[in-house]
JSON list of C-alpha atoms in Angstrom, two decimals:
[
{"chain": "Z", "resi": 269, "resn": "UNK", "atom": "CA", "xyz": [8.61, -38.74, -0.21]},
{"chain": "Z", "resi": 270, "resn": "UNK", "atom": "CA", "xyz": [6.23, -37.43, 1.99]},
{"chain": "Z", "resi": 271, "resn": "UNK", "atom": "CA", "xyz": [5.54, -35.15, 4.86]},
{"chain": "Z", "resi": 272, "resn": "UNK", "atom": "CA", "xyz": [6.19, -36.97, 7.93]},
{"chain": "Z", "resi": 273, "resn": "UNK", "atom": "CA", "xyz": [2.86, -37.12, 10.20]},
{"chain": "Z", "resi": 274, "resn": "UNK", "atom": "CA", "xyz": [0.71, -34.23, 8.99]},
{"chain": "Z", "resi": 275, "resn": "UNK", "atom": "CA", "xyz": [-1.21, -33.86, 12.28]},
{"chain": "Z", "resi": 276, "resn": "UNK", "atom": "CA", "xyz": [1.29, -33.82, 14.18]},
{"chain": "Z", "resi": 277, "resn": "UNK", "atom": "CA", "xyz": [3.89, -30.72, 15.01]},
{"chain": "Z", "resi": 278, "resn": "UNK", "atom": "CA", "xyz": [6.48, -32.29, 13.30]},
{"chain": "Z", "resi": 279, "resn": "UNK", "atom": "CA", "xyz": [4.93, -33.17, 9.95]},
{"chain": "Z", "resi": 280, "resn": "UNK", "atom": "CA", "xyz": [3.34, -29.29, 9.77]},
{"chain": "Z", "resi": 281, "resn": "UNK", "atom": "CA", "xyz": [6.96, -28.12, 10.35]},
{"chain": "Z", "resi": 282, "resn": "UNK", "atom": "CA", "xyz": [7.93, -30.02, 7.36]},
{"chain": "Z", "resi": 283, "resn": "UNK", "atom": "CA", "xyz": [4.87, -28.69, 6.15]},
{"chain": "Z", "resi": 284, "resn": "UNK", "atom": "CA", "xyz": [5.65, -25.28, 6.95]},
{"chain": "Z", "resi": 285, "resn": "UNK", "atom": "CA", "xyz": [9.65, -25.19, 5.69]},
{"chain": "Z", "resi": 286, "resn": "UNK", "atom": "CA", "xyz": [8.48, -27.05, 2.29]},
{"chain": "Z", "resi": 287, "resn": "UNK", "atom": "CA", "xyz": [5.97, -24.20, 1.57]},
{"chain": "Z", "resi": 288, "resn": "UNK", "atom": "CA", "xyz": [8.65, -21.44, 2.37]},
{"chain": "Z", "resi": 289, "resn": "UNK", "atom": "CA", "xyz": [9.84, -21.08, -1.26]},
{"chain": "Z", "resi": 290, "resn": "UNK", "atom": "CA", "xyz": [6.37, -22.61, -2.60]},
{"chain": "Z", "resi": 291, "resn": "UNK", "atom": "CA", "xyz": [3.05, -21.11, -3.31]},
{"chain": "Z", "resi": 292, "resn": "UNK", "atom": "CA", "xyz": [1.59, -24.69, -4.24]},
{"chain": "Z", "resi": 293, "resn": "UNK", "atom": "CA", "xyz": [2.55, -28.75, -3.14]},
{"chain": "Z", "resi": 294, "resn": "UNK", "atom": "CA", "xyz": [3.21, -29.11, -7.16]},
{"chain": "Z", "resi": 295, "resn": "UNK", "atom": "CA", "xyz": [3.43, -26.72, -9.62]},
{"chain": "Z", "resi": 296, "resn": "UNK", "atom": "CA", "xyz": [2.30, -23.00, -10.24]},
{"chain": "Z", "resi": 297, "resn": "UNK", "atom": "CA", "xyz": [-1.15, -22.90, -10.13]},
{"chain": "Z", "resi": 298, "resn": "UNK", "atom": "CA", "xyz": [-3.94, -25.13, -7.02]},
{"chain": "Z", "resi": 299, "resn": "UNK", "atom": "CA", "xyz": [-4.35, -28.72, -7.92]},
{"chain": "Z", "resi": 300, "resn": "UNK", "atom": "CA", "xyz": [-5.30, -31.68, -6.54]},
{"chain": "Z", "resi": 301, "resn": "UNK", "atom": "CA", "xyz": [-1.73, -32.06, -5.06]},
{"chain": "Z", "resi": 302, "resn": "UNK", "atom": "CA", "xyz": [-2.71, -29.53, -2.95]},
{"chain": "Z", "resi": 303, "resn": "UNK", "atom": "CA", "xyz": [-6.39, -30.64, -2.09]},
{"chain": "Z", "resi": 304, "resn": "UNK", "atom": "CA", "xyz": [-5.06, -34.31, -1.26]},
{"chain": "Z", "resi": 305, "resn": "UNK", "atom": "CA", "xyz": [-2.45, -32.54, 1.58]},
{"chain": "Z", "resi": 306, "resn": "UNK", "atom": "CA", "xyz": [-5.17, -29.96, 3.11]},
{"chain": "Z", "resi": 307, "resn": "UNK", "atom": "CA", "xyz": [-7.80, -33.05, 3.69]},
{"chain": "Z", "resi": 308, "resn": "UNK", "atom": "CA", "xyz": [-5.02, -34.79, 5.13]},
{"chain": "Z", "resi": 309, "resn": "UNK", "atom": "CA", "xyz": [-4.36, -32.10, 7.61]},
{"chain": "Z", "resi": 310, "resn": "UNK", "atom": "CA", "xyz": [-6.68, -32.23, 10.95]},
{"chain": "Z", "resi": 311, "resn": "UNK", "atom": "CA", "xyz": [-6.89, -28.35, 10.98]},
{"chain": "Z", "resi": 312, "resn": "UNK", "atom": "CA", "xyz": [-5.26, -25.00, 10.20]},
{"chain": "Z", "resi": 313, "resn": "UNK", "atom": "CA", "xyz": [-1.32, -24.73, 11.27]},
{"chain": "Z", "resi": 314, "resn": "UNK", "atom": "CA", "xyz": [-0.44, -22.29, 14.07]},
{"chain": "Z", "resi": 315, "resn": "UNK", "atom": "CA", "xyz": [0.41, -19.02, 13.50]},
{"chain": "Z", "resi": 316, "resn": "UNK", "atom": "CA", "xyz": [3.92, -19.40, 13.58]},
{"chain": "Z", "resi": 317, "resn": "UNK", "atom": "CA", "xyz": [3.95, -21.42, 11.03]},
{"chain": "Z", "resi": 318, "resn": "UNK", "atom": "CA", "xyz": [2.90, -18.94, 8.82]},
{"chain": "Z", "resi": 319, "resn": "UNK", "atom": "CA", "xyz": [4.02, -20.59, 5.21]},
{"chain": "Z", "resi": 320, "resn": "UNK", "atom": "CA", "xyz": [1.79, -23.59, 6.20]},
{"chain": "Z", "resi": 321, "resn": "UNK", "atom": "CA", "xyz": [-0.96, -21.25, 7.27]},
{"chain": "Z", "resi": 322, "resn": "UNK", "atom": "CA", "xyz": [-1.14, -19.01, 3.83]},
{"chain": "Z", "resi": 323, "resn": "UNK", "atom": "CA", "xyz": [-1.35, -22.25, 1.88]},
{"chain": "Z", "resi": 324, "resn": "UNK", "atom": "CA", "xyz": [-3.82, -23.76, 4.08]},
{"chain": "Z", "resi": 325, "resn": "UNK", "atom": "CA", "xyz": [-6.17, -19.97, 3.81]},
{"chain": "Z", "resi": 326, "resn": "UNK", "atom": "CA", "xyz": [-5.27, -20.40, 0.57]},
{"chain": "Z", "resi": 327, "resn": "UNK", "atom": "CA", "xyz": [-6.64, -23.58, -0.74]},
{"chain": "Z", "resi": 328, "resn": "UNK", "atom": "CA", "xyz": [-9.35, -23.10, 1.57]},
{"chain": "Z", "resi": 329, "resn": "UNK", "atom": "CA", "xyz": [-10.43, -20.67, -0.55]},
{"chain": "Z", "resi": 330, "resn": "UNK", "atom": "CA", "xyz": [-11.16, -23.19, -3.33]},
{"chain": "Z", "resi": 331, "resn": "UNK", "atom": "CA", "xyz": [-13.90, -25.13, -1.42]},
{"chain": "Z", "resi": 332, "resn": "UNK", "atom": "CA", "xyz": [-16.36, -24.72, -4.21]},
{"chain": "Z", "resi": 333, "resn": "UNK", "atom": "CA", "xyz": [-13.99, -25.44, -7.32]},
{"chain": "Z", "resi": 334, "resn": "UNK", "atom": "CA", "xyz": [-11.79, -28.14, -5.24]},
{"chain": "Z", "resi": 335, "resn": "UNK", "atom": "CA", "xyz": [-13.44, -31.00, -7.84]},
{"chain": "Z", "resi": 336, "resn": "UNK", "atom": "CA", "xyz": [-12.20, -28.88, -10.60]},
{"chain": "Z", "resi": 337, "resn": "UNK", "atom": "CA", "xyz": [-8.74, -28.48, -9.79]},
{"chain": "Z", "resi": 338, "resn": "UNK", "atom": "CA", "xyz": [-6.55, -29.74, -12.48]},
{"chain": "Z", "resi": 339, "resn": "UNK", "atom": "CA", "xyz": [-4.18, -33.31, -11.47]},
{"chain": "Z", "resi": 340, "resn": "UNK", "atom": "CA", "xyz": [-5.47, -36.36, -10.12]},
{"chain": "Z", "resi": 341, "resn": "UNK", "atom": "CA", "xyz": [-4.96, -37.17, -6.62]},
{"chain": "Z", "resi": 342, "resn": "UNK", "atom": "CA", "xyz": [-2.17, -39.26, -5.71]},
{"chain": "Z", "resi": 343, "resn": "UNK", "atom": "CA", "xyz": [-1.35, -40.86, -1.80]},
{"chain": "Z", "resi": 344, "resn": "UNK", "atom": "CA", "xyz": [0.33, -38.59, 0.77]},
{"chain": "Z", "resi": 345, "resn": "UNK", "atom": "CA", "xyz": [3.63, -40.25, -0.09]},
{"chain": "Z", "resi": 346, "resn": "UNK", "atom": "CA", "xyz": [4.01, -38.97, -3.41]},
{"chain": "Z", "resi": 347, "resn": "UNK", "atom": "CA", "xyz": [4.29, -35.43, -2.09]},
{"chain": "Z", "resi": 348, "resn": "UNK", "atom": "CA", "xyz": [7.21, -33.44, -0.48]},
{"chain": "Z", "resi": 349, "resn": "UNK", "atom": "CA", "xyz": [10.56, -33.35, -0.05]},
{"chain": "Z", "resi": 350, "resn": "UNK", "atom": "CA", "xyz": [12.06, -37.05, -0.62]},
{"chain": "Z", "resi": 351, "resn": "UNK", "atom": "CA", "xyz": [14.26, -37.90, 2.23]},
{"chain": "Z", "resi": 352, "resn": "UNK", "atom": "CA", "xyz": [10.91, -38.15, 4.12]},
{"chain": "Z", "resi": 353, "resn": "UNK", "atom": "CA", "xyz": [8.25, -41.04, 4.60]},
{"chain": "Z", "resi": 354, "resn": "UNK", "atom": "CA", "xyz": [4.73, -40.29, 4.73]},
{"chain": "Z", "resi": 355, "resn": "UNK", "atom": "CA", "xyz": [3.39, -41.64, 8.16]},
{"chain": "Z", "resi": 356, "resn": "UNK", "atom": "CA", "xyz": [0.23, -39.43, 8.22]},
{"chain": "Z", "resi": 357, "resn": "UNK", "atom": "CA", "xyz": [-2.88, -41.81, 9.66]},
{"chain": "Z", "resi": 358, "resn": "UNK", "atom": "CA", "xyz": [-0.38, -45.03, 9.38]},
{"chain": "Z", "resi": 359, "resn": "UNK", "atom": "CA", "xyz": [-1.93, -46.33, 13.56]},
{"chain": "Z", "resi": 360, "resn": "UNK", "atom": "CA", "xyz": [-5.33, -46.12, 12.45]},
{"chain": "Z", "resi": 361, "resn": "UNK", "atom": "CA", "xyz": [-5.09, -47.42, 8.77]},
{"chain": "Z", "resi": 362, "resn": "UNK", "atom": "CA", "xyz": [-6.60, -50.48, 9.21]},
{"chain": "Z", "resi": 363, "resn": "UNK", "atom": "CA", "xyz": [-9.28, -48.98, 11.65]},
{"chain": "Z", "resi": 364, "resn": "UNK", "atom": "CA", "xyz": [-10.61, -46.89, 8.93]},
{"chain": "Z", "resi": 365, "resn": "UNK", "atom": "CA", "xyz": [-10.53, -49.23, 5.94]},
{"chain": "Z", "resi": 366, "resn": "UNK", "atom": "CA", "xyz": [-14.78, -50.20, 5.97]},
{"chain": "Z", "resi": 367, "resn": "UNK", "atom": "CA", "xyz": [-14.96, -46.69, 6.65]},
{"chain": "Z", "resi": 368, "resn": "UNK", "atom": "CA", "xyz": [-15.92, -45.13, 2.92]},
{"chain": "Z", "resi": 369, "resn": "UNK", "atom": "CA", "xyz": [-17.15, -41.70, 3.95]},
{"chain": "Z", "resi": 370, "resn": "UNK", "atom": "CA", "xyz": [-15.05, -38.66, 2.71]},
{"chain": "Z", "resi": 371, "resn": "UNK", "atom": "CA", "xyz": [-13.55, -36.64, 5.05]},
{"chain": "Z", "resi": 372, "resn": "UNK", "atom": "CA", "xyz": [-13.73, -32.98, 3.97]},
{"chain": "Z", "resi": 373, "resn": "UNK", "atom": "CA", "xyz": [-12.34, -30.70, 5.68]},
{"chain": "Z", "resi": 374, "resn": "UNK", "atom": "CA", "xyz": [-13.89, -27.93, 4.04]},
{"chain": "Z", "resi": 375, "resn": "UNK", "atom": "CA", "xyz": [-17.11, -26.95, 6.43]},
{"chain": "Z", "resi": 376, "resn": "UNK", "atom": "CA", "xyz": [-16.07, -28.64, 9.32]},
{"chain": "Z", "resi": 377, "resn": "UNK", "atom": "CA", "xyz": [-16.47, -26.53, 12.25]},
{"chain": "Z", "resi": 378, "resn": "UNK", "atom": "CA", "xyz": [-12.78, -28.32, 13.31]},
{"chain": "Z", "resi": 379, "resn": "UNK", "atom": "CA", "xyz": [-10.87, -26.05, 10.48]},
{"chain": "Z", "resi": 380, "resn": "UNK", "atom": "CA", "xyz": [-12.40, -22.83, 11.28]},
{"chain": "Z", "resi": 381, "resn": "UNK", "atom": "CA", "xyz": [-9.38, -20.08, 11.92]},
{"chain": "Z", "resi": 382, "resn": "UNK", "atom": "CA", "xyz": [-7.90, -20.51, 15.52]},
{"chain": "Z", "resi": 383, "resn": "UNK", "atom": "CA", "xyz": [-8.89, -18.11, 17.98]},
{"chain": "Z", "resi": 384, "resn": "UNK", "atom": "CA", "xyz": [-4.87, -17.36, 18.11]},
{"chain": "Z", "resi": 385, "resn": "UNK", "atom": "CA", "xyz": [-4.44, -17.28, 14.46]},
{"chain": "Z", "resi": 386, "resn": "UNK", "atom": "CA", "xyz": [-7.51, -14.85, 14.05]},
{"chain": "Z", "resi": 387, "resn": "UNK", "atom": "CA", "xyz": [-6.04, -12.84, 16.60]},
{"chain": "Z", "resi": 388, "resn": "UNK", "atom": "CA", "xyz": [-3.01, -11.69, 15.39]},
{"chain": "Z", "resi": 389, "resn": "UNK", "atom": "CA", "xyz": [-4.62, -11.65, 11.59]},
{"chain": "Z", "resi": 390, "resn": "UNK", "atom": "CA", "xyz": [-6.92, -8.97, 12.92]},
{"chain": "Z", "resi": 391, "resn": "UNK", "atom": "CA", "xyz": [-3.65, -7.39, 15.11]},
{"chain": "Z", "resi": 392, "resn": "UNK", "atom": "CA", "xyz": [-1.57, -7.06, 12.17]},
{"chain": "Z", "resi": 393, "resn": "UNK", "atom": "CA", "xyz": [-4.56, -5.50, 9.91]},
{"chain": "Z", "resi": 394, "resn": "UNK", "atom": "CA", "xyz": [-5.27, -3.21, 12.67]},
{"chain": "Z", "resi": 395, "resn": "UNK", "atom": "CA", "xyz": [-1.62, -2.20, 13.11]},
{"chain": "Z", "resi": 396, "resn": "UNK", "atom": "CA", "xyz": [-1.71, -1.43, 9.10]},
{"chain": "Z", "resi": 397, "resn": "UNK", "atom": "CA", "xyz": [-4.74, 0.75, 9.28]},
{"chain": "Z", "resi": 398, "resn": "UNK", "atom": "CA", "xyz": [-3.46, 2.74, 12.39]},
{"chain": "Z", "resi": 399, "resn": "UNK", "atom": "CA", "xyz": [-0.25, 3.40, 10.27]},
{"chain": "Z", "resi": 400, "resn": "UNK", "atom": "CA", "xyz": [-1.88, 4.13, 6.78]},
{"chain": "Z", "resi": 401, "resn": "UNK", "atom": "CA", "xyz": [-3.76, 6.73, 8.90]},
{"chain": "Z", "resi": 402, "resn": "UNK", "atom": "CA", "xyz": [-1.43, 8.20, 10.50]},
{"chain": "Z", "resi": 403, "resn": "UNK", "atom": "CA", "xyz": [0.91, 8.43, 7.07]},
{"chain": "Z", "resi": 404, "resn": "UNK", "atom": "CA", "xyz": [0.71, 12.46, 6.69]},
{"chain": "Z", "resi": 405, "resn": "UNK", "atom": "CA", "xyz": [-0.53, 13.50, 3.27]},
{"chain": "Z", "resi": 406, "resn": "UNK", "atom": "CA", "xyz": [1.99, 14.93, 0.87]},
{"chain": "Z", "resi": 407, "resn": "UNK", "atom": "CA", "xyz": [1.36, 18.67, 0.55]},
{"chain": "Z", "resi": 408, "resn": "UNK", "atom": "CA", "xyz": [2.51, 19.91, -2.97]},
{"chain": "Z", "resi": 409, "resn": "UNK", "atom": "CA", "xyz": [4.51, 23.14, -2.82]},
{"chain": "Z", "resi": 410, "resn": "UNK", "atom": "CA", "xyz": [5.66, 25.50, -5.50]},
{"chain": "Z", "resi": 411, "resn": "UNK", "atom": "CA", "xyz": [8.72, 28.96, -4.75]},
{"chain": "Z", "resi": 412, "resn": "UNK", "atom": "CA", "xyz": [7.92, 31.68, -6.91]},
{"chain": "Z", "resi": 413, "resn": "UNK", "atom": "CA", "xyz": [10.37, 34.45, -7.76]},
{"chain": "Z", "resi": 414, "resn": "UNK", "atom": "CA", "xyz": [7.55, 37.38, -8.87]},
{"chain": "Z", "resi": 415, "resn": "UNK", "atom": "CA", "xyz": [9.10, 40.49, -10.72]},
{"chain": "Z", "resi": 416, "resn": "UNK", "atom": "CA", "xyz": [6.42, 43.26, -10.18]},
{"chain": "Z", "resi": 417, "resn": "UNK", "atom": "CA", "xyz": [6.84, 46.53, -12.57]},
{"chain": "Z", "resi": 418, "resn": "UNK", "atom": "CA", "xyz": [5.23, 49.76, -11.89]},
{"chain": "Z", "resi": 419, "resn": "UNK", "atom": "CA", "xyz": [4.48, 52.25, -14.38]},
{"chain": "Z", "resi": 420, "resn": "UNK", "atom": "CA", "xyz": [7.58, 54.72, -13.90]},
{"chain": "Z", "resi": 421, "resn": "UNK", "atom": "CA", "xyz": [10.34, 55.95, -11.41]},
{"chain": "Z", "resi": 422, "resn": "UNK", "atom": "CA", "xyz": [7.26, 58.25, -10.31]},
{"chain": "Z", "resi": 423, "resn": "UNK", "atom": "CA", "xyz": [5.41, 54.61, -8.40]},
{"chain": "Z", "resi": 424, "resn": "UNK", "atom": "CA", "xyz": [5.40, 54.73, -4.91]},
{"chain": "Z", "resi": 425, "resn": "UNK", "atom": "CA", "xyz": [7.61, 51.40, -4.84]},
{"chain": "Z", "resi": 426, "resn": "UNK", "atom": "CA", "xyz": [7.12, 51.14, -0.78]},
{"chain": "Z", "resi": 427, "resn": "UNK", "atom": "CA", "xyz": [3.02, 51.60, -1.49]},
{"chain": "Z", "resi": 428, "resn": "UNK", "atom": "CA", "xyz": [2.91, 48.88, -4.08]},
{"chain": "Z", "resi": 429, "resn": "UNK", "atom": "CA", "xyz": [4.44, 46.19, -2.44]},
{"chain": "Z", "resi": 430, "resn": "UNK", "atom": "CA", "xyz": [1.96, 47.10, 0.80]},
{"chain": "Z", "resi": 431, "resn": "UNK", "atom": "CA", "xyz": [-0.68, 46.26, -2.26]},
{"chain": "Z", "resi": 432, "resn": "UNK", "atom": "CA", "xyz": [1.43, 42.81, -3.14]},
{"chain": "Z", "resi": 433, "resn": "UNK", "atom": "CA", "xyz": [1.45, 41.93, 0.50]},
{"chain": "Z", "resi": 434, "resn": "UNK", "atom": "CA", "xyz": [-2.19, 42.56, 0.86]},
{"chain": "Z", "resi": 435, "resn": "UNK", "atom": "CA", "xyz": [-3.13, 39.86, -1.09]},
{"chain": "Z", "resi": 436, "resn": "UNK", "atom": "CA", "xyz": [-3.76, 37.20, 1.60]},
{"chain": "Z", "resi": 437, "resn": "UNK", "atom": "CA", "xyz": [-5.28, 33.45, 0.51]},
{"chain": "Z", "resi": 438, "resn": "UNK", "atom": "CA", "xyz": [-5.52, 29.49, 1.69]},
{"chain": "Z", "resi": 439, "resn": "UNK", "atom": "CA", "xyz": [-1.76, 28.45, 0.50]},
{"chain": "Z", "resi": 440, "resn": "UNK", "atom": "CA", "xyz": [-0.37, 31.68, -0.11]},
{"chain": "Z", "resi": 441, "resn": "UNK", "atom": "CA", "xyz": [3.00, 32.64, 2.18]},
{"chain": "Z", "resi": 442, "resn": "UNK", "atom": "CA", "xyz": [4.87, 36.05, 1.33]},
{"chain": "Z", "resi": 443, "resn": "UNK", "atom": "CA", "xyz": [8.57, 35.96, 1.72]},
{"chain": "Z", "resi": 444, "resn": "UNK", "atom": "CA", "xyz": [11.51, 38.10, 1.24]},
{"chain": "Z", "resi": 445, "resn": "UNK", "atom": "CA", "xyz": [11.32, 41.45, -1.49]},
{"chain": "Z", "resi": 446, "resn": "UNK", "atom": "CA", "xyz": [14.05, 43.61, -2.94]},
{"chain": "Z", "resi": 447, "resn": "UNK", "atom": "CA", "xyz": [14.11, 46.16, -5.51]},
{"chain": "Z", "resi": 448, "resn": "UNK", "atom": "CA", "xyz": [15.92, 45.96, -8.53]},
{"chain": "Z", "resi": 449, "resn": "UNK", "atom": "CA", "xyz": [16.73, 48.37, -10.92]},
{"chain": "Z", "resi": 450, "resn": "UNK", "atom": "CA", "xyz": [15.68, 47.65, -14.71]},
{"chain": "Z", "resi": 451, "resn": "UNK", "atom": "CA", "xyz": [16.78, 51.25, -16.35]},
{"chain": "Z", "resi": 452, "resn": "UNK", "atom": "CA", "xyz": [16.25, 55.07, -16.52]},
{"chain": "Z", "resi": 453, "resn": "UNK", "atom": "CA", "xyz": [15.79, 55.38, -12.67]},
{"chain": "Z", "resi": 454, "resn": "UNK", "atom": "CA", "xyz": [12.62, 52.40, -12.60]},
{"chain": "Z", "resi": 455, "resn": "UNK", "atom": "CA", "xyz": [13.16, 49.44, -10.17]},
{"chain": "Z", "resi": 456, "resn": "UNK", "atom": "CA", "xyz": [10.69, 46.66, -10.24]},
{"chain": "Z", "resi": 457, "resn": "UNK", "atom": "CA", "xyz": [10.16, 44.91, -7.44]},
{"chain": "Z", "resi": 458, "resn": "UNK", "atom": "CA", "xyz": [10.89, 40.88, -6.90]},
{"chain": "Z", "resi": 459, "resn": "UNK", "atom": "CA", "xyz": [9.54, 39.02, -4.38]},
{"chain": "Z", "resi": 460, "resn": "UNK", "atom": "CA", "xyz": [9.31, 35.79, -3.45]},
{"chain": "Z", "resi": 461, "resn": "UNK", "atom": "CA", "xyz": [6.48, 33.74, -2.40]},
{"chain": "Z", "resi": 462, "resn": "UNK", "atom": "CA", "xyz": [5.61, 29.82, -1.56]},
{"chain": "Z", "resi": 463, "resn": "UNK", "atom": "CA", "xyz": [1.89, 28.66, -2.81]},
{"chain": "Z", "resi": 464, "resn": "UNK", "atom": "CA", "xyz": [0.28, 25.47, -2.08]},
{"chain": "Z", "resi": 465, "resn": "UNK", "atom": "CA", "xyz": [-0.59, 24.10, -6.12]},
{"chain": "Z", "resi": 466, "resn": "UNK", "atom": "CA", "xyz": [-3.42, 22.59, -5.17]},
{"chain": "Z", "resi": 467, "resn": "UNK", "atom": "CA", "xyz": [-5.33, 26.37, -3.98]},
{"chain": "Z", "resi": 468, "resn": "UNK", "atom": "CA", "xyz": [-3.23, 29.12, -5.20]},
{"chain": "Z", "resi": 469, "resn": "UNK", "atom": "CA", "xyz": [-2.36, 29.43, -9.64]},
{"chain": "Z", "resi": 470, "resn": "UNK", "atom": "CA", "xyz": [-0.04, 31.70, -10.84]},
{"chain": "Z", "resi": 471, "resn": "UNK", "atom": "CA", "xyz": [-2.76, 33.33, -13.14]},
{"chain": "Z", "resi": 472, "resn": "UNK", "atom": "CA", "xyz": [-4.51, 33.97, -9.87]},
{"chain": "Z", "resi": 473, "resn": "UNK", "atom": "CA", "xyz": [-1.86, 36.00, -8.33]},
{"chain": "Z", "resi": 474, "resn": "UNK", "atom": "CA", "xyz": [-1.47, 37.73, -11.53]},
{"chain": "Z", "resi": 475, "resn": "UNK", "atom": "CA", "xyz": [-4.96, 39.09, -11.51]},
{"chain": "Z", "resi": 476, "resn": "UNK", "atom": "CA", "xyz": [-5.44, 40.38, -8.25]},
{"chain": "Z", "resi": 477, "resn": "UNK", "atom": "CA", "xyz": [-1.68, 42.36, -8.47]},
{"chain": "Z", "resi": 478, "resn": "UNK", "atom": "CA", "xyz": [-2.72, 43.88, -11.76]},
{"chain": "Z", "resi": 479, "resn": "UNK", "atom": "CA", "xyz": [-5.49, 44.75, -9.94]},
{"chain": "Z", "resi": 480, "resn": "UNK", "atom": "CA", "xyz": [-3.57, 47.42, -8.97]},
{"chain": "Z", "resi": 481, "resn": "UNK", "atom": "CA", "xyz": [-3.48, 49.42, -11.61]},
{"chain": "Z", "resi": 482, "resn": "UNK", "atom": "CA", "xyz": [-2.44, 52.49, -10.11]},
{"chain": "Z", "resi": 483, "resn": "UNK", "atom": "CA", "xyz": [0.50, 50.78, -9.03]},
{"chain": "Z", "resi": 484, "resn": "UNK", "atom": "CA", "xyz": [1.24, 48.15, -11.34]},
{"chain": "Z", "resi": 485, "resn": "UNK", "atom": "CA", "xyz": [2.37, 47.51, -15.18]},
{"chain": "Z", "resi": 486, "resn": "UNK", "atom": "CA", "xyz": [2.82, 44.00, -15.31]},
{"chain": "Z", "resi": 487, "resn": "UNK", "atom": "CA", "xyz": [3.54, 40.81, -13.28]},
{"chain": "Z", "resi": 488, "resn": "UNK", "atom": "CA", "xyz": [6.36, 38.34, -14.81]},
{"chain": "Z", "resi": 489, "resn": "UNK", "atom": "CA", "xyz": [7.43, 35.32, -13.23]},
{"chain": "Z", "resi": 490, "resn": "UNK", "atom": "CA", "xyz": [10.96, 35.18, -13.38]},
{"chain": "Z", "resi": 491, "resn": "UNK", "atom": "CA", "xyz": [12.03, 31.66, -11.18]},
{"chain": "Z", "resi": 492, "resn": "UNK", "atom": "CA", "xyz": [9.37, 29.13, -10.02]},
{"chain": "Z", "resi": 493, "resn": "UNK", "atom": "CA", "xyz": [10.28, 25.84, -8.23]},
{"chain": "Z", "resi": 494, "resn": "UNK", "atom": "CA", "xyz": [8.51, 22.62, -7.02]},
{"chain": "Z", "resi": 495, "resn": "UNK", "atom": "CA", "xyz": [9.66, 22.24, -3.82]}
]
């Protein structure tokens, strides 16, 4: 098992397709799996290898609680897919045997974010912004059908819809009118309307056409629609 060389472009390829179904080297949740393959890594992958590169943010993340991740470490080998040997640091084994100082890669000006990697991060976020912006805000619209009575066939029917039609407000749009006839020579008069819920309420309209008492009876609502 293993990952090939790990600093070089090969091994982080391996690195990269391995992590493609995987959130973690082992498991569901960080562990030392995972610490023991970051510090084995000489820096974060390139962008394109963007599997390897949301692992490697990832763990990062954990500098402070890396001690407390659950698993025990285990060599390089013992990691990966298994029709591939571990060759990570294999030249300079011996070199580095008297050498006893930890290498952590966590604070090491080395691992900070490429300039390229931090570049398109801050693209794509900016890109994502622009279009949330832009995103035009859903408006919510009601039709209303209005049926407006007058008192008798004695109403100046032409006079009280110029008193409907008066009635101007933020969200308020008139539309077509007819008169229809309701019995013993009365027509009412229906007429639609489109309001904006958010600024204009039916029991709004309702009051100011009362209003005009002269004119009107009563105001029913007789179809009303989301559109």
């Amino acid at each position: 098992m293993g990952f090939g060389d790990l600093k070089s472009a090969a091994g982080l390829k391996v690195l990269n397709e391995f992590l493609a179904d995987k959130s973690y080297i082992e498991g569901y949740v960080p562990s030392q799996a995972d610490i023991a393959v970051f510090e084995a890594l000489s820096g974060a992958p390139p962008a394109d290898l963007f599997h390897a590169l949301r692992w490697y943010n990832h763990i990062k993340s954990y500098e402070k609680q890396k001690g407390s991740l659950p698993g025990v470490k285990k060599p390089l080998g013992k990691y990966g897919p298994v029709n591939i040997e571990d060759t990570t640091d294999s030249a300079s084994k011996n070199a580095k045997e008297d050498d006893d100082d930890d290498i952590d890669l966590f604070g090491s000006d080395e691992e900070e974010e490429s300039e390229e990697s931090k570049r398109i991060r801050e693209e794509r976020l900016a890109q994502y912004e622009s279009k949330k912006s832009k995103k035009p805000t859903l408006i919510a619209k009601s039709s209303i059908l209005l049926d407006v009575k007058p008192w008798d066939d004695e109403t100046d029917m032409a006079k009280l819809e110029e008193c409907v039609r008066s009635i101007q407000m933020d969200g308020l749009v008139w539309g077509a009118s007819k008169l229809v006839p309701v019995g013993y020579g009365i027509k009412k008069l229906q007429i639609q309307c489109v309001v904006e819920d958010d600024k204009v309420s039916t029991d709004v309209l309702e009051e100011q056409i009362t209003a005009f008492e002269d004119f009107v009876q009563s105001m029913d609502i007789a179809a009303f629609n989301k559109i």
